Coordinates of C-alpha atoms in Angstrom, one line a residue:
Chain A
M1 CA 0.0 0.0 0.0
F2 CA 1.2 3.4 -1.1
L3 CA -0.4 6.2 0.9
Y4 CA -2.1 5.3 4.1
L5 CA -4.0 7.5 6.5
K6 CA -4.2 5.8 9.8
N7 CA -7.0 7.0 12.1
I8 CA -6.5 10.7 11.5
C9 CA -8.2 12.9 14.1
K10 CA -7.9 16.7 14.2
S11 CA -9.4 19.1 16.7
F12 CA -9.1 22.8 17.1
E13 CA -9.6 25.0 20.2
N14 CA -12.4 27.4 19.5
H15 CA -13.4 29.9 22.2
G16 CA -12.1 27.5 24.8
K17 CA -14.2 24.6 23.4
K18 CA -12.6 21.7 21.6
E19 CA -14.0 21.3 18.2
L20 CA -13.5 18.0 16.3
V21 CA -12.8 18.7 12.7
L22 CA -11.7 15.3 11.5
K23 CA -12.7 12.1 13.2
N24 CA -11.0 8.8 12.6
I25 CA -10.2 9.1 8.9
R26 CA -8.8 5.9 7.5
L27 CA -7.9 5.9 3.8
R28 CA -5.7 3.9 1.5
V29 CA -4.6 5.3 -1.8
E30 CA -2.8 3.1 -4.4
K31 CA 0.0 4.3 -6.7
G32 CA -1.3 6.0 -9.8
E33 CA -4.8 6.5 -8.5
F34 CA -6.8 9.6 -8.9
V35 CA -8.8 10.1 -5.7
S36 CA -11.1 13.0 -4.9
L37 CA -12.1 14.2 -1.5
L38 CA -15.6 15.6 -2.0
G39 CA -17.8 17.3 0.6
P40 CA -19.6 20.4 1.7
S41 CA -17.5 23.3 3.2
G42 CA -16.6 22.6 6.7
C43 CA -16.1 18.9 6.3
G44 CA -12.4 19.2 6.9
K45 CA -11.3 18.0 3.4
S46 CA -8.8 20.8 3.0
T47 CA -7.4 20.3 6.5
L48 CA -7.0 16.6 5.7
L49 CA -5.0 17.5 2.6
S50 CA -2.8 19.9 4.6
I51 CA -2.1 17.0 7.0
I52 CA -1.1 14.8 4.1
A53 CA 1.1 17.7 2.9
G54 CA 2.7 17.9 6.4
L55 CA 1.7 21.6 6.7
E56 CA -0.6 20.7 9.7
K57 CA -0.2 18.0 12.3
P58 CA -3.0 15.6 13.2
T59 CA -4.1 15.6 16.8
D60 CA -4.1 11.8 16.6
G61 CA -3.2 9.2 14.0
A62 CA -0.5 9.3 11.3
V63 CA 0.1 9.5 7.6
Y64 CA 2.3 7.0 5.9
L65 CA 3.8 7.4 2.4
D66 CA 5.7 4.3 1.2
E67 CA 5.7 3.0 4.7
K68 CA 7.4 6.1 6.1
P69 CA 5.5 8.4 8.4
V70 CA 4.9 12.0 7.2
I71 CA 6.0 14.5 9.7
R72 CA 6.8 17.7 7.7
P73 CA 6.3 19.1 4.2
G74 CA 8.5 17.5 1.6
K75 CA 9.2 17.3 -2.1
D76 CA 7.7 13.9 -2.3
R77 CA 4.3 15.6 -2.0
G78 CA 3.6 18.4 -4.4
M79 CA 0.8 20.8 -3.6
V80 CA -1.4 23.0 -5.8
F81 CA -3.5 25.5 -3.9
Q82 CA -6.7 27.4 -4.7
Q83 CA -4.6 30.4 -5.6
A84 CA -1.7 29.7 -7.8
A85 CA 0.8 31.0 -5.1
L86 CA 3.5 31.7 -7.8
F87 CA 6.3 34.0 -6.6
P88 CA 5.7 37.3 -8.3
W89 CA 9.4 38.3 -8.2
L90 CA 10.3 35.3 -10.4
T91 CA 9.6 34.6 -14.0
V92 CA 7.5 31.6 -14.9
E93 CA 10.5 29.4 -15.6
E94 CA 12.3 30.6 -12.4
N95 CA 9.1 29.7 -10.4
I96 CA 9.2 26.2 -11.8
C97 CA 13.0 26.0 -11.0
F98 CA 12.4 27.0 -7.4
P99 CA 12.2 23.5 -5.9
L100 CA 14.9 22.2 -8.3
R101 CA 17.8 24.6 -7.6
K102 CA 19.3 22.6 -4.8
E103 CA 19.7 19.3 -6.5
M104 CA 20.6 20.4 -10.0
K105 CA 22.5 23.0 -12.0
K106 CA 20.7 25.9 -13.4
K107 CA 20.8 24.6 -16.9
E108 CA 19.4 21.2 -16.0
A109 CA 16.7 22.9 -13.9
L110 CA 15.7 25.1 -16.8
A111 CA 15.5 22.1 -19.1
V112 CA 13.1 20.4 -16.7
A113 CA 11.1 23.6 -16.3
H114 CA 10.7 23.8 -20.1
K115 CA 9.6 20.2 -20.3
Y116 CA 6.8 20.8 -17.8
L117 CA 5.8 24.1 -19.4
E118 CA 5.4 22.1 -22.6
L119 CA 3.2 19.7 -20.7
V120 CA 0.8 22.5 -19.6
Q121 CA 1.2 24.1 -23.0
L122 CA 2.8 27.3 -21.8
R123 CA 6.3 27.0 -23.3
P124 CA 6.1 30.4 -25.0
Y125 CA 5.4 32.1 -21.6
A126 CA 8.7 30.9 -19.9
K127 CA 10.1 34.5 -19.5
Y128 CA 6.8 36.1 -18.4
H129 CA 6.1 37.3 -14.9
P130 CA 3.1 35.8 -13.1
H131 CA 1.2 39.1 -13.1
E132 CA 1.2 39.1 -16.9
L133 CA -0.7 35.8 -17.0
S134 CA -4.4 35.0 -16.6
G135 CA -5.7 33.1 -13.6
G136 CA -6.0 29.9 -15.5
M137 CA -2.5 30.2 -17.0
Q138 CA -1.1 30.9 -13.5
Q139 CA -2.8 27.8 -12.2
R140 CA -1.3 25.7 -15.0
V141 CA 2.2 27.1 -14.1
A142 CA 1.5 26.1 -10.5
I143 CA 0.6 22.5 -11.7
A144 CA 3.8 22.4 -13.7
R145 CA 5.8 23.6 -10.7
A146 CA 4.4 20.9 -8.5
L147 CA 5.0 18.2 -11.1
A148 CA 8.5 19.4 -12.0
M149 CA 9.9 18.2 -8.6
D150 CA 8.6 14.8 -9.6
P151 CA 6.6 14.1 -6.4
E152 CA 5.2 10.8 -5.4
V153 CA 1.8 12.3 -4.9
L154 CA 0.2 15.5 -6.2
L155 CA -2.1 17.2 -3.7
M156 CA -4.6 19.6 -5.2
D157 CA -6.7 21.8 -2.9
E158 CA -9.8 23.0 -4.9
P159 CA -7.3 24.2 -7.6
F160 CA -10.0 25.3 -10.2
S161 CA -12.6 26.8 -7.9
A162 CA -11.4 30.4 -8.3
L163 CA -11.6 30.1 -12.2
D164 CA -14.5 30.9 -14.5
E165 CA -16.5 28.0 -15.9
Q166 CA -14.9 27.7 -19.4
T167 CA -11.4 27.9 -18.0
R168 CA -12.3 25.3 -15.3
M169 CA -13.6 22.8 -17.9
M170 CA -10.5 23.3 -20.0
L171 CA -8.2 22.8 -17.1
Q172 CA -10.1 19.7 -16.0
Q173 CA -9.5 18.3 -19.4
E174 CA -5.9 19.2 -19.3
L175 CA -5.4 17.7 -15.9
E176 CA -6.9 14.5 -17.0
N177 CA -4.5 14.4 -20.0
I178 CA -1.5 15.1 -17.7
W179 CA -2.6 12.4 -15.3
M180 CA -2.9 9.9 -18.1
E181 CA 0.5 10.8 -19.4
T182 CA 2.4 10.9 -16.1
R183 CA 0.3 8.5 -14.1
K184 CA 1.0 10.5 -11.0
T185 CA -1.0 9.7 -7.9
I186 CA -3.4 12.6 -7.4
I187 CA -5.5 13.5 -4.3
F188 CA -7.9 16.2 -5.4
V189 CA -10.1 18.2 -3.0
T190 CA -13.3 19.7 -4.4
H191 CA -16.8 20.6 -3.5
S192 CA -18.0 20.2 -7.1
I193 CA -19.7 16.8 -7.7
Q194 CA -19.3 17.1 -11.5
E195 CA -15.6 17.8 -11.1
A196 CA -15.1 14.8 -8.9
I197 CA -17.0 12.4 -11.3
T198 CA -15.3 13.8 -14.3
L199 CA -11.8 13.3 -13.0
S200 CA -11.5 10.6 -10.3
D201 CA -11.1 6.8 -10.1
R202 CA -12.5 7.0 -6.7
I203 CA -14.5 9.6 -4.8
I204 CA -14.3 9.8 -1.0
V205 CA -17.5 11.6 0.1
M206 CA -17.1 13.4 3.4
G207 CA -19.6 14.7 5.9
R208 CA -19.3 17.3 8.7
H209 CA -19.8 17.6 12.4
P210 CA -17.5 15.9 12.8
G211 CA -15.6 15.7 9.5
R212 CA -15.6 12.1 8.5
I213 CA -15.8 9.7 5.5
I214 CA -19.4 8.8 4.8
K215 CA -19.0 6.8 1.6
E216 CA -16.6 5.8 -1.1
F217 CA -17.4 5.4 -4.7
S218 CA -15.4 3.8 -7.5
V219 CA -16.2 5.6 -10.7
N220 CA -16.5 3.0 -13.4
I221 CA -17.1 5.1 -16.4
P222 CA -14.7 5.1 -19.4
R223 CA -12.8 8.3 -20.1
P224 CA -13.4 10.9 -21.4
R225 CA -16.5 10.8 -19.3
N226 CA -18.5 13.6 -20.9
E227 CA -19.6 11.1 -23.5
Y228 CA -21.4 8.9 -21.0
L229 CA -24.1 11.2 -19.8
H230 CA -26.4 8.5 -18.5
E231 CA -23.9 6.8 -16.2
F232 CA -22.6 10.2 -15.2
S233 CA -25.9 11.4 -14.0
A234 CA -26.5 8.2 -12.1
Y235 CA -23.5 8.9 -10.0
E236 CA -24.4 12.5 -9.7
K237 CA -27.9 11.6 -8.3
E238 CA -26.6 9.2 -5.8
I239 CA -24.0 11.6 -4.4
I240 CA -26.4 14.5 -4.3
Q241 CA -28.8 12.4 -2.3
L242 CA -26.0 11.5 0.1
L243 CA -24.9 15.1 0.6
K244 CA -28.4 16.3 0.9
L245 CA -28.9 14.2 4.1
E246 CA -25.6 15.6 5.3
I247 CA -26.6 19.2 4.7
E248 CA -30.0 18.8 6.4
K249 CA -28.3 17.3 9.4
K250 CA -26.0 20.2 9.5
E251 CA -28.9 22.6 9.6
E252 CA -30.3 20.8 12.5
V253 CA -27.0 21.1 14.3
D254 CA -26.9 24.8 13.5
S255 CA -30.4 25.5 14.7
S256 CA -29.7 23.6 17.9
Y257 CA -26.7 25.9 18.4
A258 CA -29.0 28.8 17.8
V259 CA -31.4 27.8 20.5
S260 CA -28.8 27.0 23.0
S261 CA -26.8 30.2 22.6
Chain B
M1 CA 0.3 67.0 -21.8
Q2 CA -2.8 68.9 -20.8
L3 CA -1.6 68.6 -17.1
A4 CA 1.9 69.9 -17.9
V5 CA 0.5 72.9 -19.8
K6 CA -1.9 73.7 -16.9
R7 CA 0.9 73.6 -14.4
I8 CA 3.3 75.8 -16.5
I9 CA 0.6 78.4 -17.0
F10 CA -0.1 78.3 -13.3
F11 CA 3.4 78.8 -12.2
I12 CA 4.2 81.5 -14.7
S13 CA 1.1 83.5 -13.5
V14 CA 2.0 83.0 -9.9
F15 CA 5.5 84.4 -10.5
L16 CA 4.2 87.3 -12.6
L17 CA 1.7 88.3 -10.0
W18 CA 4.3 88.0 -7.2
E19 CA 6.7 90.2 -9.1
L20 CA 4.0 92.7 -9.9
L21 CA 2.8 93.0 -6.3
I22 CA 6.4 93.4 -5.0
R23 CA 7.0 96.2 -7.4
V24 CA 3.7 98.0 -7.1
M25 CA 3.7 97.9 -3.3
S26 CA 7.5 98.3 -3.1
V27 CA 8.1 95.6 -0.5
P28 CA 11.7 95.6 0.8
A29 CA 13.7 92.6 -0.3
V30 CA 14.5 91.8 3.3
V31 CA 10.8 91.0 3.9
L32 CA 10.0 89.2 0.6
P33 CA 12.3 89.2 -2.4
A34 CA 10.9 89.4 -5.9
P35 CA 11.2 86.3 -8.1
S36 CA 13.7 88.2 -10.3
D37 CA 15.9 88.7 -7.3
I38 CA 15.7 85.1 -6.4
F39 CA 16.6 84.1 -9.9
L40 CA 19.6 86.4 -10.0
S41 CA 20.8 85.0 -6.7
L42 CA 20.4 81.5 -8.0
K43 CA 22.4 82.4 -11.1
E44 CA 25.1 84.0 -9.0
S45 CA 25.5 80.9 -6.8
V46 CA 25.7 78.7 -9.9
A47 CA 28.2 81.0 -11.5
D48 CA 30.6 81.2 -8.6
G49 CA 30.3 77.5 -7.9
T50 CA 29.0 77.8 -4.3
L51 CA 25.8 76.0 -5.1
F52 CA 27.6 72.9 -6.4
R53 CA 30.1 73.0 -3.5
D54 CA 27.1 73.1 -1.0
L55 CA 25.2 70.4 -2.9
S56 CA 28.1 68.0 -3.0
A57 CA 28.8 68.5 0.7
S58 CA 25.1 68.0 1.6
F59 CA 24.8 65.0 -0.7
F60 CA 27.9 63.4 0.8
R61 CA 26.4 63.5 4.3
L62 CA 23.0 62.4 3.0
F63 CA 24.6 59.5 1.1
I64 CA 26.5 58.2 4.1
G65 CA 23.7 58.8 6.5
L66 CA 21.0 57.3 4.3
L67 CA 23.1 54.2 3.5
L68 CA 23.7 53.6 7.2
A69 CA 20.1 54.3 8.0
L70 CA 18.9 51.8 5.4
F71 CA 21.3 49.2 6.7
I72 CA 20.5 49.7 10.4
G73 CA 16.8 50.0 9.6
S74 CA 16.7 46.7 7.6
A75 CA 18.6 44.8 10.4
L76 CA 16.4 46.2 13.1
G77 CA 13.2 45.5 11.1
I78 CA 14.2 41.9 10.5
L79 CA 15.0 41.5 14.2
L80 CA 11.6 42.9 15.3
A81 CA 9.8 40.7 12.7
K82 CA 11.6 37.5 13.7
S83 CA 11.8 37.9 17.5
K84 CA 8.7 38.4 19.5
T85 CA 10.6 39.4 22.6
A86 CA 12.5 42.0 20.7
D87 CA 9.3 43.3 19.1
E88 CA 7.6 43.6 22.5
T89 CA 10.5 45.4 24.2
L90 CA 12.7 47.2 21.6
G91 CA 9.7 47.6 19.3
S92 CA 8.0 49.9 21.8
V93 CA 11.2 52.1 22.1
I94 CA 11.3 52.4 18.3
L95 CA 7.6 53.5 18.2
A96 CA 8.4 56.1 20.9
L97 CA 11.5 57.3 19.0
Q98 CA 9.3 57.8 15.9
S99 CA 7.4 60.6 17.6
I100 CA 10.6 62.6 18.3
P101 CA 11.7 64.6 15.3
S102 CA 15.3 63.6 14.8
I103 CA 16.6 67.2 14.9
V104 CA 15.7 67.3 18.6
W105 CA 18.7 65.0 19.1
L106 CA 21.2 67.6 17.8
P107 CA 22.2 69.1 21.1
L108 CA 23.1 65.6 22.4
A109 CA 24.8 64.7 19.2
I110 CA 27.0 67.8 19.3
M111 CA 28.0 66.8 22.9
W112 CA 28.8 63.3 21.7
F113 CA 30.5 64.0 18.4
G114 CA 31.4 67.7 18.4
L115 CA 30.1 70.4 16.1
N116 CA 31.0 68.6 12.9
E117 CA 29.9 66.3 10.1
K118 CA 29.3 63.3 12.5
A119 CA 26.7 65.1 14.5
V120 CA 24.7 65.9 11.3
I121 CA 25.1 62.4 9.9
F122 CA 23.9 61.0 13.2
I123 CA 20.7 63.1 12.9
V124 CA 20.2 61.9 9.3
I125 CA 20.6 58.2 10.4
L126 CA 18.1 58.6 13.1
G127 CA 15.7 60.3 10.7
G128 CA 15.9 57.5 8.2
A129 CA 16.5 54.4 10.2
I130 CA 13.3 54.4 12.3
V131 CA 10.9 54.7 9.4
M132 CA 12.9 52.0 7.5
T133 CA 12.7 49.7 10.6
I134 CA 9.0 50.1 10.8
N135 CA 8.4 49.4 7.1
V136 CA 10.7 46.3 7.0
R137 CA 9.0 44.9 10.1
T138 CA 5.6 45.4 8.6
G139 CA 6.7 43.9 5.3
L140 CA 8.0 40.7 6.8
K141 CA 4.9 40.4 9.1
N142 CA 2.5 40.8 6.2
I143 CA 3.8 38.2 3.9
S144 CA 0.9 36.2 2.5
P145 CA 0.9 32.8 4.2
I146 CA 0.3 31.1 0.9
Y147 CA 3.8 31.9 -0.2
I148 CA 5.3 30.3 2.9
K149 CA 3.1 27.2 2.6
A150 CA 3.9 26.8 -1.1
A151 CA 7.6 27.1 -0.4
Q152 CA 7.4 24.6 2.4
T153 CA 5.7 22.0 0.2
M154 CA 8.7 22.6 -2.2
G155 CA 11.1 21.6 0.6
S156 CA 12.2 25.1 1.6
K157 CA 12.8 25.9 5.2
G158 CA 15.0 27.9 7.6
L159 CA 17.5 30.3 6.0
D160 CA 16.6 29.1 2.5
L161 CA 12.9 30.0 3.2
F162 CA 14.0 33.4 4.6
F163 CA 16.3 34.4 1.8
R164 CA 14.5 33.0 -1.2
V165 CA 10.9 33.7 -0.2
M166 CA 10.4 36.0 2.8
L167 CA 12.9 38.7 1.9
P168 CA 11.9 38.9 -1.8
A169 CA 8.2 38.8 -0.8
S170 CA 8.6 41.9 1.3
V171 CA 10.6 43.9 -1.3
P172 CA 7.7 46.3 -1.9
Y173 CA 7.9 47.3 1.8
F174 CA 11.7 47.7 1.5
V175 CA 11.1 50.1 -1.4
T176 CA 8.5 52.1 0.4
G177 CA 10.7 52.2 3.5
T178 CA 13.6 53.5 1.4
R179 CA 11.4 56.2 -0.2
L180 CA 10.2 57.4 3.3
A181 CA 13.7 57.1 4.8
W182 CA 15.0 59.4 2.0
A183 CA 12.3 61.9 2.7
F184 CA 12.9 61.9 6.4
A185 CA 16.7 62.0 6.0
W186 CA 16.5 64.9 3.6
R187 CA 14.5 67.0 6.0
A188 CA 16.7 66.0 8.9
L189 CA 19.8 66.9 6.9
M190 CA 18.6 70.4 6.2
A191 CA 17.6 71.0 9.8
G192 CA 20.9 69.6 11.0
E193 CA 23.0 71.8 8.6
L194 CA 21.0 74.8 9.5
L195 CA 22.0 74.4 13.2
S196 CA 25.5 73.1 12.6
T197 CA 28.5 73.9 10.4
G198 CA 29.2 74.0 6.7
P199 CA 29.6 73.7 4.0
G200 CA 26.2 72.6 2.9
L201 CA 22.9 73.9 1.6
G202 CA 21.4 74.3 5.1
Y203 CA 24.5 76.1 6.3
T204 CA 24.5 78.5 3.4
L205 CA 20.9 79.2 4.0
K206 CA 21.6 80.1 7.6
Y207 CA 24.6 82.3 6.5
A208 CA 22.4 84.1 3.9
S209 CA 19.8 84.7 6.6
D210 CA 22.4 86.2 9.0
F211 CA 23.2 88.8 6.3
G212 CA 19.6 89.5 5.5
R213 CA 19.9 88.0 2.0
M214 CA 16.4 86.7 1.7
D215 CA 16.7 86.4 -2.0
M216 CA 19.5 83.8 -1.4
V217 CA 17.4 82.1 1.3
M218 CA 14.6 81.6 -1.0
A219 CA 16.8 80.5 -3.9
I220 CA 18.2 77.7 -1.6
M221 CA 14.6 76.9 -0.5
I222 CA 13.7 76.4 -4.1
V223 CA 16.7 74.1 -4.7
I224 CA 15.8 72.1 -1.6
A225 CA 12.2 71.7 -2.9
L226 CA 13.3 70.8 -6.4
I227 CA 15.7 68.1 -5.2
G228 CA 13.0 66.7 -2.9
I229 CA 10.4 66.6 -5.7
L230 CA 12.8 65.1 -8.3
A231 CA 14.0 62.3 -6.0
D232 CA 10.5 61.5 -4.8
L233 CA 8.5 61.7 -8.0
V234 CA 11.0 60.8 -10.6
L235 CA 13.0 58.2 -8.8
F236 CA 11.3 56.6 -5.8
R237 CA 7.6 56.7 -6.8
R238 CA 8.4 55.2 -10.2
I239 CA 10.4 52.4 -8.7
E240 CA 7.8 51.8 -6.1
Q241 CA 5.0 51.6 -8.6
K242 CA 6.9 49.3 -10.9
V243 CA 7.7 46.9 -7.9
R244 CA 4.1 47.0 -6.6
M245 CA 2.8 46.1 -10.0
K246 CA 5.2 43.3 -10.5
W247 CA 4.5 41.9 -7.1
G248 CA 0.8 41.9 -8.0
L249 CA -0.2 44.5 -5.3
E250 CA -1.6 46.9 -7.9
Q251 CA -3.2 46.7 -11.3
N252 CA -1.9 49.2 -13.8

C-alpha cells in the first residue's frame, strides 16, 4: 500500500471549546490512483489535505507514504493551492525551477522547467512574470511547478474553484491528460460533484460535524467521461442524495446551536 | 500633456503676480524678495560654484547617513519581525522614538560627536533608520501565508525560506521604506545643517539669513524643494509603482 492515513483525528480550540474537525479518517490510496475528497464546506477536506502535505499535524493518527511516516512538508508531495501561489518576483520558468535549484544546476533545472511548461502548453510564456498571465494560466504554471519536482503524490486543494466555468472545464480536461500521461497519484479536494465524477477513479464523500468519510465510490465510467451522460448522472444523483442528508443534518445542528446560545 | 500645460501656466502666472505685487507695493527685499531677485541670486551661486560645493557637501552627508540608515533599519526591522521578545521590548522604544523629530537630538549629538559632520550624519541616520525599521518589520509580518506554505511544500525551510521567499516577498515594503527614509533623512539633513556647520545647503541658508539676504534664502529653498520633488516623484515613486505592479499589489 502506497499512501495510508491511519485513524487521523484533528481538533481545534475554538473559544475554549474543543472542536473535532476530523474524526477517525482511514484511507488507502494506491499508486497512480486519482482520488477526490468531496464534501460540503466545513467537512475538513482541506485540513485533511494539509495534514497529508505535512503543513498541519494531526491531533491523533498518522500519515504513511511508502511505509514512512509523514512529519513535515517535503518534495515527495507536491501541492497546488486554490490560488496559484506563484512567486511574483520570479519569472514563470524561475518559479518552476524554485524547488529544483538545490539538486541540479541551473541549466538542467531550466530544461526540466521547459519540459513541464510544454506539458501544460505554456512553453512560450517561460520568460513572463506571473502578473502578466491570466488566472487559468497561473494555475497551469502552479501545476507544472508541482510536477517538476517529480513528487510521489500530487495534492490539489480546490485548484480550479477560483476560475471561470470555461477555464475550469479546459483545465479539468488538461489535468486528465496530464494524469494519463504521467500516471501520478493525485489527491484532489473539491466541492463540485461534477468535477469529482469527471476526474476521479475513486470519490471519497465526506460529511461534517465531525468531518468524516461517509462513503466511497469507485467511478466506473470510461474516459473521457462527458460522452457517458447517462452513467454520469446516475453517480451524480446518488452523491447529491447522500450530501443532501448531510446538509439537512448540518442545519439541525446549526439550529440547535442557535437555540442553546 | 494637458496637465503639464496647466501647471506651466499656473506657475508663470504666480511668479508674474508675485513680481508685480512686490514692485507696485515696493516691498523691501528683506521682507520678501521678488522672483527676479531670487533668480539672480540662484544664477550667481551657480556662476561662482558655491551651489555645487554646497550640494556635493550635503549629498555626501546624505549618502553616508541614508546608506547607514537603510542598513540599520533593515537589520532592526528583521530582528523585530523575527523575534517576538525584541518586538515587544525594543519595538515599543522604536515607536516612541518615531514621535521625536530627529533634529531634537542635535544638542546631544553635538555633545557626543562635536560640532561637525558626524553630528549631522547622526541626525540623518536617526531620521531615516526608524521609518525604515517600521516598514521592514511590517513587510515581513505581512507576507501572504500562501507563499510560505507553497515554499514549504517545495522543501524550503529555515534560511533558504527566509532568503528565497520571505525577503523577496517583502521587497515592496523595503522600497516604500527607502522612499520614506530618504524623505525623512533629507529633512533631517537640512535641519541639521541649519543648526550646525558648513559647507552645505542648510548652512549657506543660515549664512544668507544672518546677512539678511532673503533672495538667497529663497533661492536655496527652491533648490531644496526641487531636489526633494525630483527624488520622490521621478526616482522613488516610479520604482515603487513598478515593484508594486510586478508583485501583484496593484493593477496598472
